[in-house]
Amino acid sequence: MTAILSVHDLEKTFGSIVAARDITLEVPAQQTVGIIGANGAGKTTFINMITGHLRPTKGTIRLEDLDITGLPSREITRLGISRSFQVAQIFPSLTVFENMCAAAAAAGSNGAFARVLAPLKSPATIREADASIELFRIAAYRHALASTLPQGIRKLLDIAMAVVGSPRVLLLDEPTSGISVEEKFGVMDVVMSALKSRKLTVLFVEHDMEIVARFADRVLAFYDGTVIADGAPAAALADRRVQTLISGTKPDGEGHSHA
């Protein structure tokens, strides 16, 4: 079976600094991959190369049989790879419904932002907005201004906006960042249920090991710019190097895991 996403010998340097190196892996369609690692380990560099925000210094990135290495981010989005950011990318002065319409209009436009705004509430964008609002269970906030939303709902809106336009691969950067301990599992339950119903392949960067253990099919552990463990969550999180260098749990079982 052809991988939906494959990278080979990926590397990114900034002058003498090596931010990512020796990354070779394949991701099958509809797999959910958790990406872990300390700050500066190379996780965001890896995500930015896949989404076109950074051009690799060497190596290749393929979306199925298509070489997308170094393409502009807008082109990569059009080809089917979308992302959300650690800080929600929403329009605070618009309602939830208007935000969704804007995202749907942008997803259907190849032109300038002025042309995006023209079909903001066309029948097609309204259908897409309504479907996503229901899918992500935020209908109760449909007419609320985005600036007034609780943090968990802001996250759901942000991810819902990244999913319009029917991407095949979605990259999430810290989906539980800023969300309270009480909210995090509920929010992720909604997110992952929605994404599975859309049959999306998901890669998510996350510091919370409980979230990773519960929601990932597979874990990539980054350290010093490269992948030091790649496998099922139980195996990857039990890896001695992962416990020592990333999760803060000593190999002998002493110490405490932390986000």
PDB file of C-alpha atoms in Angstrom:
ATOM      1  CA  MET A   1       0.000   0.000   0.000  1.00  0.00           C
ATOM      2  CA  THR A   2       1.344   3.410  -0.984  1.00  0.00           C
ATOM      3  CA  ALA A   3       1.930   5.757   1.946  1.00  0.00           C
ATOM      4  CA  ILE A   4      -0.114   8.938   1.788  1.00  0.00           C
ATOM      5  CA  LEU A   5       2.883  10.869   3.171  1.00  0.00           C
ATOM      6  CA  SER A   6       6.527   9.864   2.906  1.00  0.00           C
ATOM      7  CA  VAL A   7       9.739  11.691   3.690  1.00  0.00           C
ATOM      8  CA  HIS A   8      13.227  10.528   2.798  1.00  0.00           C
ATOM      9  CA  ASP A   9      16.538  11.744   4.248  1.00  0.00           C
ATOM     10  CA  LEU A  10      14.973  15.054   5.288  1.00  0.00           C
ATOM     11  CA  GLU A  11      17.302  17.723   6.660  1.00  0.00           C
ATOM     12  CA  LYS A  12      17.083  21.407   7.538  1.00  0.00           C
ATOM     13  CA  THR A  13      20.016  23.589   8.497  1.00  0.00           C
ATOM     14  CA  PHE A  14      20.227  27.255   9.428  1.00  0.00           C
ATOM     15  CA  GLY A  15      23.872  28.135   8.859  1.00  0.00           C
ATOM     16  CA  SER A  16      25.815  25.833  11.177  1.00  0.00           C
ATOM     17  CA  ILE A  17      22.691  24.866  13.165  1.00  0.00           C
ATOM     18  CA  VAL A  18      21.122  21.536  12.225  1.00  0.00           C
ATOM     19  CA  ALA A  19      17.408  21.792  13.047  1.00  0.00           C
ATOM     20  CA  ALA A  20      16.376  18.486  11.464  1.00  0.00           C
ATOM     21  CA  ARG A  21      18.381  15.550  10.089  1.00  0.00           C
ATOM     22  CA  ASP A  22      18.148  11.963   8.885  1.00  0.00           C
ATOM     23  CA  ILE A  23      14.332  11.837   8.891  1.00  0.00           C
ATOM     24  CA  THR A  24      12.965   8.988   6.790  1.00  0.00           C
ATOM     25  CA  LEU A  25       9.473   7.621   7.397  1.00  0.00           C
ATOM     26  CA  GLU A  26       6.145   6.748   5.808  1.00  0.00           C
ATOM     27  CA  VAL A  27       2.650   7.471   7.078  1.00  0.00           C
ATOM     28  CA  PRO A  28      -0.221   5.261   5.849  1.00  0.00           C
ATOM     29  CA  ALA A  29      -3.591   6.801   5.054  1.00  0.00           C
ATOM     30  CA  GLN A  30      -5.886   7.467   8.047  1.00  0.00           C
ATOM     31  CA  GLN A  31      -3.173   6.869  10.649  1.00  0.00           C
ATOM     32  CA  THR A  32      -3.057   9.224  13.661  1.00  0.00           C
ATOM     33  CA  VAL A  33       0.552  10.053  14.576  1.00  0.00           C
ATOM     34  CA  GLY A  34       1.566  11.787  17.802  1.00  0.00           C
ATOM     35  CA  ILE A  35       4.804  13.797  17.603  1.00  0.00           C
ATOM     36  CA  ILE A  36       6.661  14.366  20.871  1.00  0.00           C
ATOM     37  CA  GLY A  37       9.924  15.988  21.916  1.00  0.00           C
ATOM     38  CA  ALA A  38      11.311  18.798  24.048  1.00  0.00           C
ATOM     39  CA  ASN A  39      11.340  22.390  22.787  1.00  0.00           C
ATOM     40  CA  GLY A  40      13.938  22.689  20.027  1.00  0.00           C
ATOM     41  CA  ALA A  41      13.885  18.961  19.228  1.00  0.00           C
ATOM     42  CA  GLY A  42      12.860  19.537  15.596  1.00  0.00           C
ATOM     43  CA  LYS A  43       9.118  18.813  15.739  1.00  0.00           C
ATOM     44  CA  THR A  44       7.937  22.182  14.411  1.00  0.00           C
ATOM     45  CA  THR A  45      10.728  22.279  11.806  1.00  0.00           C
ATOM     46  CA  PHE A  46       9.490  18.897  10.562  1.00  0.00           C
ATOM     47  CA  ILE A  47       5.876  20.129  10.394  1.00  0.00           C
ATOM     48  CA  ASN A  48       6.935  23.367   8.686  1.00  0.00           C
ATOM     49  CA  MET A  49       8.824  21.479   5.984  1.00  0.00           C
ATOM     50  CA  ILE A  50       5.853  19.222   5.226  1.00  0.00           C
ATOM     51  CA  THR A  51       3.457  22.197   5.015  1.00  0.00           C
ATOM     52  CA  GLY A  52       5.760  24.340   2.882  1.00  0.00           C
ATOM     53  CA  HIS A  53       6.541  26.971   5.508  1.00  0.00           C
ATOM     54  CA  LEU A  54      10.200  25.911   5.360  1.00  0.00           C
ATOM     55  CA  ARG A  55      12.157  24.566   2.390  1.00  0.00           C
ATOM     56  CA  PRO A  56      14.244  21.488   3.294  1.00  0.00           C
ATOM     57  CA  THR A  57      18.003  21.763   2.895  1.00  0.00           C
ATOM     58  CA  LYS A  58      17.987  18.229   1.497  1.00  0.00           C
ATOM     59  CA  GLY A  59      15.694  15.239   1.202  1.00  0.00           C
ATOM     60  CA  THR A  60      12.272  14.668  -0.339  1.00  0.00           C
ATOM     61  CA  ILE A  61       8.636  14.906   0.771  1.00  0.00           C
ATOM     62  CA  ARG A  62       5.932  13.059  -1.160  1.00  0.00           C
ATOM     63  CA  LEU A  63       2.157  13.209  -0.961  1.00  0.00           C
ATOM     64  CA  GLU A  64       1.312   9.786  -2.361  1.00  0.00           C
ATOM     65  CA  ASP A  65       3.193   9.771  -5.703  1.00  0.00           C
ATOM     66  CA  LEU A  66       3.583  13.551  -5.921  1.00  0.00           C
ATOM     67  CA  ASP A  67       6.872  15.218  -4.962  1.00  0.00           C
ATOM     68  CA  ILE A  68       5.903  18.308  -2.943  1.00  0.00           C
ATOM     69  CA  THR A  69       9.388  19.145  -1.653  1.00  0.00           C
ATOM     70  CA  GLY A  70       9.809  22.908  -1.348  1.00  0.00           C
ATOM     71  CA  LEU A  71       6.447  23.847  -2.868  1.00  0.00           C
ATOM     72  CA  PRO A  72       4.806  27.034  -1.505  1.00  0.00           C
ATOM     73  CA  SER A  73       2.505  26.464   1.480  1.00  0.00           C
ATOM     74  CA  ARG A  74      -0.556  27.643  -0.451  1.00  0.00           C
ATOM     75  CA  GLU A  75       0.080  25.039  -3.169  1.00  0.00           C
ATOM     76  CA  ILE A  76       0.604  22.280  -0.581  1.00  0.00           C
ATOM     77  CA  THR A  77      -2.695  23.225   1.071  1.00  0.00           C
ATOM     78  CA  ARG A  78      -4.427  23.074  -2.307  1.00  0.00           C
ATOM     79  CA  LEU A  79      -3.002  19.588  -2.871  1.00  0.00           C
ATOM     80  CA  GLY A  80      -4.552  18.330   0.374  1.00  0.00           C
ATOM     81  CA  ILE A  81      -2.311  19.041   3.389  1.00  0.00           C
ATOM     82  CA  SER A  82      -3.759  21.422   5.971  1.00  0.00           C
ATOM     83  CA  ARG A  83      -2.644  22.532   9.433  1.00  0.00           C
ATOM     84  CA  SER A  84      -3.682  24.304  12.588  1.00  0.00           C
ATOM     85  CA  PHE A  85      -1.349  26.344  14.761  1.00  0.00           C
ATOM     86  CA  GLN A  86      -0.590  26.400  18.499  1.00  0.00           C
ATOM     87  CA  VAL A  87      -2.317  29.802  18.726  1.00  0.00           C
ATOM     88  CA  ALA A  88      -5.759  29.662  17.121  1.00  0.00           C
ATOM     89  CA  GLN A  89      -5.843  31.410  13.710  1.00  0.00           C
ATOM     90  CA  ILE A  90      -9.371  32.805  13.854  1.00  0.00           C
ATOM     91  CA  PHE A  91     -11.026  36.162  13.179  1.00  0.00           C
ATOM     92  CA  PRO A  92     -11.954  37.478  16.657  1.00  0.00           C
ATOM     93  CA  SER A  93     -14.447  40.084  15.387  1.00  0.00           C
ATOM     94  CA  LEU A  94     -16.469  37.511  13.387  1.00  0.00           C
ATOM     95  CA  THR A  95     -18.959  34.987  14.723  1.00  0.00           C
ATOM     96  CA  VAL A  96     -18.278  31.267  14.711  1.00  0.00           C
ATOM     97  CA  PHE A  97     -20.514  30.879  11.644  1.00  0.00           C
ATOM     98  CA  GLU A  98     -18.792  33.769   9.826  1.00  0.00           C
ATOM     99  CA  ASN A  99     -15.363  32.309  10.620  1.00  0.00           C
ATOM    100  CA  MET A 100     -16.429  28.990   9.137  1.00  0.00           C
ATOM    101  CA  CYS A 101     -17.853  30.696   6.033  1.00  0.00           C
ATOM    102  CA  ALA A 102     -14.574  32.598   5.582  1.00  0.00           C
ATOM    103  CA  ALA A 103     -12.567  29.373   5.862  1.00  0.00           C
ATOM    104  CA  ALA A 104     -14.862  27.611   3.390  1.00  0.00           C
ATOM    105  CA  ALA A 105     -14.633  30.506   0.937  1.00  0.00           C
ATOM    106  CA  ALA A 106     -10.840  30.628   1.219  1.00  0.00           C
ATOM    107  CA  ALA A 107     -10.599  26.861   0.688  1.00  0.00           C
ATOM    108  CA  GLY A 108     -12.601  27.190  -2.515  1.00  0.00           C
ATOM    109  CA  SER A 109     -10.637  30.132  -3.891  1.00  0.00           C
ATOM    110  CA  ASN A 110      -7.355  30.156  -5.784  1.00  0.00           C
ATOM    111  CA  GLY A 111      -7.220  33.926  -5.997  1.00  0.00           C
ATOM    112  CA  ALA A 112      -6.670  37.055  -3.980  1.00  0.00           C
ATOM    113  CA  PHE A 113      -8.329  37.678  -0.635  1.00  0.00           C
ATOM    114  CA  ALA A 114     -10.737  40.194  -2.205  1.00  0.00           C
ATOM    115  CA  ARG A 115     -12.129  37.404  -4.350  1.00  0.00           C
ATOM    116  CA  VAL A 116     -12.339  35.188  -1.282  1.00  0.00           C
ATOM    117  CA  LEU A 117     -14.711  37.604   0.431  1.00  0.00           C
ATOM    118  CA  ALA A 118     -17.157  37.826  -2.469  1.00  0.00           C
ATOM    119  CA  PRO A 119     -18.613  34.295  -2.056  1.00  0.00           C
ATOM    120  CA  LEU A 120     -18.405  34.445   1.751  1.00  0.00           C
ATOM    121  CA  LYS A 121     -21.995  33.326   2.191  1.00  0.00           C
ATOM    122  CA  SER A 122     -22.664  31.452  -1.019  1.00  0.00           C
ATOM    123  CA  PRO A 123     -24.849  28.319  -0.736  1.00  0.00           C
ATOM    124  CA  ALA A 124     -21.728  26.145  -0.953  1.00  0.00           C
ATOM    125  CA  THR A 125     -19.843  27.927   1.845  1.00  0.00           C
ATOM    126  CA  ILE A 126     -22.944  27.971   4.058  1.00  0.00           C
ATOM    127  CA  ARG A 127     -23.386  24.202   3.584  1.00  0.00           C
ATOM    128  CA  GLU A 128     -19.733  23.577   4.404  1.00  0.00           C
ATOM    129  CA  ALA A 129     -19.857  25.886   7.445  1.00  0.00           C
ATOM    130  CA  ASP A 130     -23.016  24.283   8.800  1.00  0.00           C
ATOM    131  CA  ALA A 131     -21.648  20.762   8.342  1.00  0.00           C
ATOM    132  CA  SER A 132     -18.389  21.608  10.137  1.00  0.00           C
ATOM    133  CA  ILE A 133     -20.152  23.395  13.003  1.00  0.00           C
ATOM    134  CA  GLU A 134     -22.241  20.274  13.600  1.00  0.00           C
ATOM    135  CA  LEU A 135     -19.282  17.909  13.153  1.00  0.00           C
ATOM    136  CA  PHE A 136     -17.198  19.743  15.765  1.00  0.00           C
ATOM    137  CA  ARG A 137     -20.173  20.183  18.116  1.00  0.00           C
ATOM    138  CA  ILE A 138     -19.974  23.976  18.386  1.00  0.00           C
ATOM    139  CA  ALA A 139     -23.516  24.765  17.194  1.00  0.00           C
ATOM    140  CA  ALA A 140     -24.387  26.328  20.576  1.00  0.00           C
ATOM    141  CA  TYR A 141     -21.773  29.030  19.798  1.00  0.00           C
ATOM    142  CA  ARG A 142     -22.815  29.567  16.172  1.00  0.00           C
ATOM    143  CA  HIS A 143     -23.683  33.274  16.617  1.00  0.00           C
ATOM    144  CA  ALA A 144     -21.057  34.065  19.295  1.00  0.00           C
ATOM    145  CA  LEU A 145     -18.140  36.333  18.444  1.00  0.00           C
ATOM    146  CA  ALA A 146     -14.924  34.339  18.301  1.00  0.00           C
ATOM    147  CA  SER A 147     -13.305  36.785  20.759  1.00  0.00           C
ATOM    148  CA  THR A 148     -15.791  35.684  23.460  1.00  0.00           C
ATOM    149  CA  LEU A 149     -15.293  31.917  23.116  1.00  0.00           C
ATOM    150  CA  PRO A 150     -13.898  29.705  25.886  1.00  0.00           C
ATOM    151  CA  GLN A 151     -10.417  28.415  25.032  1.00  0.00           C
ATOM    152  CA  GLY A 152     -11.582  24.871  24.279  1.00  0.00           C
ATOM    153  CA  ILE A 153     -14.226  26.114  21.844  1.00  0.00           C
ATOM    154  CA  ARG A 154     -11.666  28.424  20.174  1.00  0.00           C
ATOM    155  CA  LYS A 155      -9.506  25.344  19.561  1.00  0.00           C
ATOM    156  CA  LEU A 156     -12.418  23.402  18.096  1.00  0.00           C
ATOM    157  CA  LEU A 157     -13.257  26.317  15.793  1.00  0.00           C
ATOM    158  CA  ASP A 158      -9.635  26.669  14.683  1.00  0.00           C
ATOM    159  CA  ILE A 159      -9.323  22.973  13.846  1.00  0.00           C
ATOM    160  CA  ALA A 160     -12.744  22.950  12.159  1.00  0.00           C
ATOM    161  CA  MET A 161     -11.549  25.814   9.934  1.00  0.00           C
ATOM    162  CA  ALA A 162      -8.432  23.817   9.001  1.00  0.00           C
ATOM    163  CA  VAL A 163     -10.600  20.871   7.942  1.00  0.00           C
ATOM    164  CA  VAL A 164     -12.843  22.715   5.459  1.00  0.00           C
ATOM    165  CA  GLY A 165     -11.897  22.133   1.857  1.00  0.00           C
ATOM    166  CA  SER A 166     -11.546  18.388   2.545  1.00  0.00           C
ATOM    167  CA  PRO A 167      -7.801  17.983   3.120  1.00  0.00           C
ATOM    168  CA  ARG A 168      -6.449  14.436   3.241  1.00  0.00           C
ATOM    169  CA  VAL A 169      -3.650  15.127   5.715  1.00  0.00           C
ATOM    170  CA  LEU A 170      -4.001  17.403   8.757  1.00  0.00           C
ATOM    171  CA  LEU A 171      -1.164  18.602  10.963  1.00  0.00           C
ATOM    172  CA  LEU A 172      -2.091  19.918  14.401  1.00  0.00           C
ATOM    173  CA  ASP A 173       0.378  21.958  16.465  1.00  0.00           C
ATOM    174  CA  GLU A 174      -0.297  21.517  20.195  1.00  0.00           C
ATOM    175  CA  PRO A 175      -4.068  20.931  19.957  1.00  0.00           C
ATOM    176  CA  THR A 176      -4.461  20.991  23.771  1.00  0.00           C
ATOM    177  CA  SER A 177      -2.227  24.026  24.363  1.00  0.00           C
ATOM    178  CA  GLY A 178      -3.964  26.550  26.615  1.00  0.00           C
ATOM    179  CA  ILE A 179      -6.851  24.190  27.361  1.00  0.00           C
ATOM    180  CA  SER A 180      -7.618  23.371  30.997  1.00  0.00           C
ATOM    181  CA  VAL A 181      -6.939  19.894  32.382  1.00  0.00           C
ATOM    182  CA  GLU A 182     -10.685  19.448  32.802  1.00  0.00           C
ATOM    183  CA  GLU A 183     -11.371  20.254  29.130  1.00  0.00           C
ATOM    184  CA  LYS A 184      -8.499  18.551  27.311  1.00  0.00           C
ATOM    185  CA  PHE A 185      -9.877  15.020  26.941  1.00  0.00           C
ATOM    186  CA  GLY A 186     -13.348  16.241  25.982  1.00  0.00           C
ATOM    187  CA  VAL A 187     -11.940  18.565  23.329  1.00  0.00           C
ATOM    188  CA  MET A 188      -9.679  15.859  21.897  1.00  0.00           C
ATOM    189  CA  ASP A 189     -12.540  13.338  21.880  1.00  0.00           C
ATOM    190  CA  VAL A 190     -14.544  15.737  19.688  1.00  0.00           C
ATOM    191  CA  VAL A 191     -11.552  16.532  17.452  1.00  0.00           C
ATOM    192  CA  MET A 192     -10.496  12.931  16.861  1.00  0.00           C
ATOM    193  CA  SER A 193     -14.066  11.719  16.325  1.00  0.00           C
ATOM    194  CA  ALA A 194     -14.575  14.462  13.718  1.00  0.00           C
ATOM    195  CA  LEU A 195     -11.287  13.754  11.960  1.00  0.00           C
ATOM    196  CA  LYS A 196     -11.875   9.997  11.836  1.00  0.00           C
ATOM    197  CA  SER A 197     -15.331  10.572  10.348  1.00  0.00           C
ATOM    198  CA  ARG A 198     -13.625  12.587   7.584  1.00  0.00           C
ATOM    199  CA  LYS A 199     -11.099   9.740   7.111  1.00  0.00           C
ATOM    200  CA  LEU A 200      -8.170  12.109   7.635  1.00  0.00           C
ATOM    201  CA  THR A 201      -4.540  11.213   8.183  1.00  0.00           C
ATOM    202  CA  VAL A 202      -3.462  13.187  11.270  1.00  0.00           C
ATOM    203  CA  LEU A 203      -0.085  14.220  12.652  1.00  0.00           C
ATOM    204  CA  PHE A 204      -0.251  16.131  15.917  1.00  0.00           C
ATOM    205  CA  VAL A 205       2.511  17.714  17.982  1.00  0.00           C
ATOM    206  CA  GLU A 206       1.781  17.355  21.691  1.00  0.00           C
ATOM    207  CA  HIS A 207       3.594  17.746  25.018  1.00  0.00           C
ATOM    208  CA  ASP A 208       0.905  16.006  27.078  1.00  0.00           C
ATOM    209  CA  MET A 209       1.861  12.324  27.255  1.00  0.00           C
ATOM    210  CA  GLU A 210      -1.622  11.305  28.476  1.00  0.00           C
ATOM    211  CA  ILE A 211      -3.133  12.809  25.316  1.00  0.00           C
ATOM    212  CA  VAL A 212      -0.530  11.082  23.134  1.00  0.00           C
ATOM    213  CA  ALA A 213      -1.054   7.707  24.822  1.00  0.00           C
ATOM    214  CA  ARG A 214      -4.836   7.919  24.446  1.00  0.00           C
ATOM    215  CA  PHE A 215      -5.255   9.322  20.928  1.00  0.00           C
ATOM    216  CA  ALA A 216      -2.216   8.353  18.810  1.00  0.00           C
ATOM    217  CA  ASP A 217      -1.974   5.144  16.763  1.00  0.00           C
ATOM    218  CA  ARG A 218       1.754   5.766  16.458  1.00  0.00           C
ATOM    219  CA  VAL A 219       4.338   7.993  18.141  1.00  0.00           C
ATOM    220  CA  LEU A 220       7.336   9.770  16.603  1.00  0.00           C
ATOM    221  CA  ALA A 221       9.757  10.942  19.281  1.00  0.00           C
ATOM    222  CA  PHE A 222      12.124  13.738  18.251  1.00  0.00           C
ATOM    223  CA  TYR A 223      15.417  14.622  19.929  1.00  0.00           C
ATOM    224  CA  ASP A 224      18.225  16.816  18.593  1.00  0.00           C
ATOM    225  CA  GLY A 225      16.551  17.158  15.192  1.00  0.00           C
ATOM    226  CA  THR A 226      15.968  13.503  14.460  1.00  0.00           C
ATOM    227  CA  VAL A 227      13.561  10.660  15.288  1.00  0.00           C
ATOM    228  CA  ILE A 228      14.797   8.518  18.200  1.00  0.00           C
ATOM    229  CA  ALA A 229      11.692   6.330  18.528  1.00  0.00           C
ATOM    230  CA  ASP A 230       8.894   5.394  16.127  1.00  0.00           C
ATOM    231  CA  GLY A 231       6.207   2.924  17.073  1.00  0.00           C
ATOM    232  CA  ALA A 232       2.992   2.144  18.917  1.00  0.00           C
ATOM    233  CA  PRO A 233       2.391   4.540  21.848  1.00  0.00           C
ATOM    234  CA  ALA A 234       3.046   1.966  24.580  1.00  0.00           C
ATOM    235  CA  ALA A 235       6.362   0.930  23.042  1.00  0.00           C
ATOM    236  CA  ALA A 236       7.556   4.424  22.090  1.00  0.00           C
ATOM    237  CA  LEU A 237       6.666   5.981  25.449  1.00  0.00           C
ATOM    238  CA  ALA A 238       8.399   3.093  27.273  1.00  0.00           C
ATOM    239  CA  ASP A 239      11.615   3.571  25.257  1.00  0.00           C
ATOM    240  CA  ARG A 240      14.477   4.325  27.654  1.00  0.00           C
ATOM    241  CA  ARG A 241      15.770   7.272  25.620  1.00  0.00           C
ATOM    242  CA  VAL A 242      12.271   8.749  25.331  1.00  0.00           C
ATOM    243  CA  GLN A 243      11.753   8.437  29.095  1.00  0.00           C
ATOM    244  CA  THR A 244      15.133   9.970  29.857  1.00  0.00           C
ATOM    245  CA  LEU A 245      15.235  12.734  27.227  1.00  0.00           C
ATOM    246  CA  ILE A 246      11.576  13.656  26.640  1.00  0.00           C
ATOM    247  CA  SER A 247       8.920  12.493  29.084  1.00  0.00           C
ATOM    248  CA  GLY A 248      10.973  12.978  32.251  1.00  0.00           C
ATOM    249  CA  THR A 249      10.247   9.468  33.517  1.00  0.00           C
ATOM    250  CA  LYS A 250      13.405   7.701  34.550  1.00  0.00           C
ATOM    251  CA  PRO A 251      13.957   4.254  33.025  1.00  0.00           C
ATOM    252  CA  ASP A 252      13.791   2.609  36.440  1.00  0.00           C
ATOM    253  CA  GLY A 253      10.280   3.970  36.915  1.00  0.00           C
ATOM    254  CA  GLU A 254      11.298   6.692  39.338  1.00  0.00           C
ATOM    255  CA  GLY A 255      10.478  10.308  38.770  1.00  0.00           C
ATOM    256  CA  HIS A 256       7.329  11.776  37.320  1.00  0.00           C
ATOM    257  CA  SER A 257       6.093  12.249  33.810  1.00  0.00           C
ATOM    258  CA  HIS A 258       5.376  15.839  32.870  1.00  0.00           C
ATOM    259  CA  ALA A 259       4.061  17.732  29.905  1.00  0.00           C
TER     260      ALA A 259
END
